Backbone as JSON, one array per atom type, in Angstrom:
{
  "sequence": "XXXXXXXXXXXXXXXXXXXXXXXXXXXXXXXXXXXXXXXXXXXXXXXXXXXXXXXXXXXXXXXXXXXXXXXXXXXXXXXXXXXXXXXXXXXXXXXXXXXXXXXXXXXXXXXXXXXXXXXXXXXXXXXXXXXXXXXXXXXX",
  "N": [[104.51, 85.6, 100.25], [101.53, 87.73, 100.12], [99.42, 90.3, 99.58], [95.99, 91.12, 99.6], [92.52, 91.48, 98.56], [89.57, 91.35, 100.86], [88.39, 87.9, 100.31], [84.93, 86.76, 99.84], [84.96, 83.63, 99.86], [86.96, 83.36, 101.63], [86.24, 83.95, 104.64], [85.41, 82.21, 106.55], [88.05, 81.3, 107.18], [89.46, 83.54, 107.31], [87.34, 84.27, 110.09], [88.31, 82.32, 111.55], [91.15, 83.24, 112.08], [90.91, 85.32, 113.72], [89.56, 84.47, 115.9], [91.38, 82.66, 117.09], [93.57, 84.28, 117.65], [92.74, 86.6, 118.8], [91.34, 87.73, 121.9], [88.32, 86.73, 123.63], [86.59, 88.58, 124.07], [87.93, 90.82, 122.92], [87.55, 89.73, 120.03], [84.58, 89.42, 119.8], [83.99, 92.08, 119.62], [84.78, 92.61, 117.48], [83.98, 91.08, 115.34], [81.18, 91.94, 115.17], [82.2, 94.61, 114.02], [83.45, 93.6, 111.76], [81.72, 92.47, 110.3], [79.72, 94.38, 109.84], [81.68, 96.05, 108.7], [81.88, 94.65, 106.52], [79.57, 94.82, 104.68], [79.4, 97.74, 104.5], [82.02, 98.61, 102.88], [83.67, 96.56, 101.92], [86.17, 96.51, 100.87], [87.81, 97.64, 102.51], [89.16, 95.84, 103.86], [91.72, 93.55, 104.37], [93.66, 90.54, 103.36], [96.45, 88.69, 104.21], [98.31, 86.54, 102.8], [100.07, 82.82, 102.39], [101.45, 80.83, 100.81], [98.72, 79.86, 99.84], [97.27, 80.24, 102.05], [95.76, 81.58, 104.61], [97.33, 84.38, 106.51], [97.23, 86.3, 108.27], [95.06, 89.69, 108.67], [93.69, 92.71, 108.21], [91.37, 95.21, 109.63], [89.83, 97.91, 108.37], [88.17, 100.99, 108.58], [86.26, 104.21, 106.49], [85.61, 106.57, 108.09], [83.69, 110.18, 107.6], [85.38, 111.37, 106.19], [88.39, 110.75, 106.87], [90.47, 107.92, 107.61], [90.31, 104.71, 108.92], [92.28, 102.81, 110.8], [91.44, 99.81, 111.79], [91.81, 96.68, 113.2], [94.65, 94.89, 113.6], [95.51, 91.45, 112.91], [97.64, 88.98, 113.24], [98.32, 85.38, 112.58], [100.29, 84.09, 115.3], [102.63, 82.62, 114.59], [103.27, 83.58, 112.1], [104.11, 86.31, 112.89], [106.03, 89.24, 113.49], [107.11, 88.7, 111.2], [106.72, 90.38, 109.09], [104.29, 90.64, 107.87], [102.37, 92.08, 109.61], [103.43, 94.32, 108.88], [103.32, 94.76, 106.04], [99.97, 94.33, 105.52], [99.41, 97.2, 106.86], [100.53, 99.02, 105.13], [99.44, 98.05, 102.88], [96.63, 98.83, 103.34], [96.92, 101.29, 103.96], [97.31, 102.51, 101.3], [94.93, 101.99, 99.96], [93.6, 103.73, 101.72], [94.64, 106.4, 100.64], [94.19, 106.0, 98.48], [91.78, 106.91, 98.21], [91.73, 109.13, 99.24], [91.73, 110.27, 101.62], [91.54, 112.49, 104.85], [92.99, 112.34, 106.72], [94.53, 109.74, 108.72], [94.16, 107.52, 111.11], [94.21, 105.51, 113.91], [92.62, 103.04, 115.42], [92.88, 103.16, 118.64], [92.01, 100.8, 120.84], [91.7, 99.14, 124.24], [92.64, 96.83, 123.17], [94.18, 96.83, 121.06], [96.46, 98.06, 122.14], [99.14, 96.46, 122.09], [100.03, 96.62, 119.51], [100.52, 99.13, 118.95], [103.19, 99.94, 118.85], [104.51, 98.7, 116.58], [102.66, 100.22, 114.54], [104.02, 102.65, 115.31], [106.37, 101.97, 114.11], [106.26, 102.27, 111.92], [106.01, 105.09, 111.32], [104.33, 106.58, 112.25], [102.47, 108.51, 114.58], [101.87, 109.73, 118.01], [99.31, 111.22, 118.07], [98.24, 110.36, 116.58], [96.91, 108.05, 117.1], [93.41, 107.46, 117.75], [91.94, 107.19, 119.93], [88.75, 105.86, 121.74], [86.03, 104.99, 123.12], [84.09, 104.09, 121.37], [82.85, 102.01, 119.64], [83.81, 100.61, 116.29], [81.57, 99.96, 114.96], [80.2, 101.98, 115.65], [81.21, 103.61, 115.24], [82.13, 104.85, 112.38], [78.98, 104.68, 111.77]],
  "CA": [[103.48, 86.32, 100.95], [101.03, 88.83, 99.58], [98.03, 91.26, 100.3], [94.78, 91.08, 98.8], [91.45, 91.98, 98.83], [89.17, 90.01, 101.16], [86.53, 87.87, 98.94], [83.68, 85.74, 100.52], [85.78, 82.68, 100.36], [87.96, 83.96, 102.96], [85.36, 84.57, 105.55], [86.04, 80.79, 107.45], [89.68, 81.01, 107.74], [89.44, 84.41, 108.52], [87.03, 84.24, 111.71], [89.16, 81.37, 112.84], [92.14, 83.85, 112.63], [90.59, 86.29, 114.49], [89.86, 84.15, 117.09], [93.04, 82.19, 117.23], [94.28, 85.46, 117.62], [92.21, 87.64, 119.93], [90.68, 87.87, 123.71], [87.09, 86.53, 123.17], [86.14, 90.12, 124.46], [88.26, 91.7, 121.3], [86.91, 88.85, 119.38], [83.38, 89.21, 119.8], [83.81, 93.49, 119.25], [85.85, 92.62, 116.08], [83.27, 90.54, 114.46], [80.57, 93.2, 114.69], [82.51, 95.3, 113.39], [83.94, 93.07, 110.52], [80.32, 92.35, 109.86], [79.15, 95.93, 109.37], [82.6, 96.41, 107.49], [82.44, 93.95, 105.12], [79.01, 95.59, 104.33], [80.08, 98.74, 103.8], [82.75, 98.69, 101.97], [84.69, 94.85, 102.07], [87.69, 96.85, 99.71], [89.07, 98.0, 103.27], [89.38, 94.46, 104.67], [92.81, 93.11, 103.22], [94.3, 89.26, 104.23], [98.03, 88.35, 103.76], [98.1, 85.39, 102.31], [101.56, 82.41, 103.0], [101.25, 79.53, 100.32], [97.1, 79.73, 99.79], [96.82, 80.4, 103.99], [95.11, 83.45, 105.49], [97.72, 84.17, 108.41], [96.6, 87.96, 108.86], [94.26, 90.2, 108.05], [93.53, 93.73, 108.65], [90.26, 96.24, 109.25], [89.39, 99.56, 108.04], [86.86, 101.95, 107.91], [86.32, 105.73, 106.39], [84.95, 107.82, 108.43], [83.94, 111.41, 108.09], [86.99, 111.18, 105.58], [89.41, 109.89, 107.58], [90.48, 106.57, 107.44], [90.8, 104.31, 110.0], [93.22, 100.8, 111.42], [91.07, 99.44, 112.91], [92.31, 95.82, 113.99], [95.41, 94.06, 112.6], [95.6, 90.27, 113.43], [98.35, 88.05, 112.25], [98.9, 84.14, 113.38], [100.97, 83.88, 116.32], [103.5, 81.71, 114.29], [103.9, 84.93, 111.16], [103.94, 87.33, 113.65], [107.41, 89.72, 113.48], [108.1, 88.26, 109.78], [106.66, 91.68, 107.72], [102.74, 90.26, 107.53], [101.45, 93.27, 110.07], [103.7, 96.13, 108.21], [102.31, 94.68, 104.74], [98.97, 94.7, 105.32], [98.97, 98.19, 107.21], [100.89, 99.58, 104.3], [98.05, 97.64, 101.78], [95.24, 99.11, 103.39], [97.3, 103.2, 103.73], [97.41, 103.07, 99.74], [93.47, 102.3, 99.94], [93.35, 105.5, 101.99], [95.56, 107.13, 99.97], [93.35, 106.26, 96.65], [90.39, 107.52, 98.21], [92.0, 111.06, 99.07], [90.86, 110.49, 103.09], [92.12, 113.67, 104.93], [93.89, 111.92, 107.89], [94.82, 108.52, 108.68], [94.11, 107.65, 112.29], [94.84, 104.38, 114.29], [92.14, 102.84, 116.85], [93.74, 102.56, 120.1], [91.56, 100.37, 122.45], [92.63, 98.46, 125.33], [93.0, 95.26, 122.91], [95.59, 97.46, 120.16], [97.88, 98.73, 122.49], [100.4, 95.72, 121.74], [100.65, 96.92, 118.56], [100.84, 100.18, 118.68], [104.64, 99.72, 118.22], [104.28, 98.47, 114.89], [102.61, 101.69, 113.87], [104.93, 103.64, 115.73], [107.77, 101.7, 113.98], [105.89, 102.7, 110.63], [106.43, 105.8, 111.49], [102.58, 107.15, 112.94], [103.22, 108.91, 116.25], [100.78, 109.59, 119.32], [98.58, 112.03, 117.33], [97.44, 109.5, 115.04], [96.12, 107.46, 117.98], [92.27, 107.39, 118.03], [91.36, 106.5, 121.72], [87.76, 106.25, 122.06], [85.42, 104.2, 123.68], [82.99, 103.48, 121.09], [83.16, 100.5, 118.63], [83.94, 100.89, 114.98], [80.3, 99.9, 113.81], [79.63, 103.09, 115.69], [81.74, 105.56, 114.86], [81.59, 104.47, 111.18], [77.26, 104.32, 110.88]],
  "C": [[102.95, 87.43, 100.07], [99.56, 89.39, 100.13], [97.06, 91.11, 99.05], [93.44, 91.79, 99.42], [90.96, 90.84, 99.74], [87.89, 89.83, 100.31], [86.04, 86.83, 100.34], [84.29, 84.24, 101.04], [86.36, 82.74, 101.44], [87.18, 84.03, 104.77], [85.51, 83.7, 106.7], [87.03, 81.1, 108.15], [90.24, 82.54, 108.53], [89.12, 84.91, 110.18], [88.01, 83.41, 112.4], [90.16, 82.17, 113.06], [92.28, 84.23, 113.88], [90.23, 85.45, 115.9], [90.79, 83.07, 118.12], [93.89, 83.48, 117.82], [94.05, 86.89, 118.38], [91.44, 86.91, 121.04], [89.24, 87.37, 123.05], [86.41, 87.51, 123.45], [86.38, 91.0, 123.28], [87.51, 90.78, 120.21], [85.36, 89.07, 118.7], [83.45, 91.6, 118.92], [84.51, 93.05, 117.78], [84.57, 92.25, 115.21], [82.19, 91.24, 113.94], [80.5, 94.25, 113.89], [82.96, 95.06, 111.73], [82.83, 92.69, 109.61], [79.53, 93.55, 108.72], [80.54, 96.48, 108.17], [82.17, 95.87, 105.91], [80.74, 94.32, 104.71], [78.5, 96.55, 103.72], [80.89, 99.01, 103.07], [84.2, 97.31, 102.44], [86.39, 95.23, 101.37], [88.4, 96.8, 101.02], [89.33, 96.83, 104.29], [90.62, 93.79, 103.94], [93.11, 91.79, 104.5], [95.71, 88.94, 103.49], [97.76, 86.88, 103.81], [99.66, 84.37, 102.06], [100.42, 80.9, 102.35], [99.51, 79.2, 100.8], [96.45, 79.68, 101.2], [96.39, 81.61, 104.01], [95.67, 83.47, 106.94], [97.65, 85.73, 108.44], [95.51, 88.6, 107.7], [94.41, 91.64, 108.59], [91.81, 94.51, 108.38], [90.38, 96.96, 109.33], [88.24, 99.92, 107.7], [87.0, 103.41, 107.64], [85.14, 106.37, 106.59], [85.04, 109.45, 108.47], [85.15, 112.01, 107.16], [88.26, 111.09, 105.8], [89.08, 108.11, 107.67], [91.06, 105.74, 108.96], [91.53, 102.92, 110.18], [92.45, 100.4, 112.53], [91.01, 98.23, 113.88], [93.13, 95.08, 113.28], [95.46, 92.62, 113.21], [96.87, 89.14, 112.43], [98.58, 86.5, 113.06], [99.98, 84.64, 114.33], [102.83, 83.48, 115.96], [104.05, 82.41, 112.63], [103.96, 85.86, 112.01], [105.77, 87.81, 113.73], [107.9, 89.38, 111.86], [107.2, 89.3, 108.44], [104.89, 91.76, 107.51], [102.19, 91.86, 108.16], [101.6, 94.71, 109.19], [102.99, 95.85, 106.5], [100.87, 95.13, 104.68], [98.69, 96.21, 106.03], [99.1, 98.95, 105.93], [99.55, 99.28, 103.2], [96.95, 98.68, 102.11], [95.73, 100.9, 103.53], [97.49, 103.25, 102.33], [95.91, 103.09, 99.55], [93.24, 103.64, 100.56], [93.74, 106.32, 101.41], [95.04, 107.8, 98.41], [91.89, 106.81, 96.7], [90.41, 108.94, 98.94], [91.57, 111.45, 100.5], [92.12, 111.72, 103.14], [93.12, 113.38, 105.77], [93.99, 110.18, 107.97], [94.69, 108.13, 110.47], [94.49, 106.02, 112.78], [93.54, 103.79, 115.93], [92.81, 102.7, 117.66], [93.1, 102.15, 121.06], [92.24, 99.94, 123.0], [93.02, 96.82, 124.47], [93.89, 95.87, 121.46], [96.94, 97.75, 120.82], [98.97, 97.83, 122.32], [100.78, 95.9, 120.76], [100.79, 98.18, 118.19], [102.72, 100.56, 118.33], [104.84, 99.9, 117.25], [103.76, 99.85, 114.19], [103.28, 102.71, 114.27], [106.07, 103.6, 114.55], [107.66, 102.0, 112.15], [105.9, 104.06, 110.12], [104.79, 107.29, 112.29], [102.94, 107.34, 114.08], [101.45, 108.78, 116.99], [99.61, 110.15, 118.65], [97.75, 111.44, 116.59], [96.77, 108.23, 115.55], [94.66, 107.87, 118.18], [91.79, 106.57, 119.33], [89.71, 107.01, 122.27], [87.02, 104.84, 122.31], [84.21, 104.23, 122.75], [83.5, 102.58, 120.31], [83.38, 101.16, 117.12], [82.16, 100.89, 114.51], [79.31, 101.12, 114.99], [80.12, 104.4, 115.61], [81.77, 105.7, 112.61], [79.71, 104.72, 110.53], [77.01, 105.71, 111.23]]
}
């Protein structure tokens, strides 16, 4: 297993992740956003990669200079085996190399199952971003 950048290739196997893998409600807000990401800056889009497969991915955006998590997705069938804490960790050294001031964590109603995982990374309540707008508007 390993983390990468996402390239253009990727873009297929990724949507199917994402919706293998989310509510068609998170689904449809994801893509918007993954849209306008990969846009802006495609560096903070990373996919874990299992023998030339794309079984997770992660988005980020920096706003304001803070950085943000803004949806991790891993297959169903890698899920618990290190893929989510990799790519969070991948994409907090991208924040890290671009000197953001804070590190924050969306928390809509379609994260809270993983808020664990960043708990268990060691990110407490504080570092929860709970807001009701979308990424491709707190980002533009």
């Amino acid at each position: 297993m390993y983390v990468r950048s996402f390239q253009l290739s990727d873009y297929v196997p990724a949507t199917e992740l994402l919706g293998t893998v989310l509510s068609d409600d998170c689904y449809e807000q994801t893509m918007l956003a993954f849209g306008r990401q990969l846009s802006w800056d495609s560096d903070l889009v990373l996919v874990a990669v299992e023998q030339d497969d794309i079984v997770g991915m992660i988005i980020g955006t920096i706003d304001n200079n803070k950085g943000y998590y803004y949806r991790v997705a891993v297959l169903p069938e890698y899920q618990r085996q290190g893929f989510g804490q990799s790519l969070i960790q991948g994409l907090k050294q991208r924040f890290e190399q671009r000197n953001v001031s804070k590190i924050l964590i969306t928390a809509d109603e379609h994260n809270e199952k993983v808020l664990p995982l960043y708990e268990k990374l060691g990110y407490v309540a504080t570092d929860f971003f709970r807001s009701f707008q979308k990424l491709s508007i707190v980002a533009g």
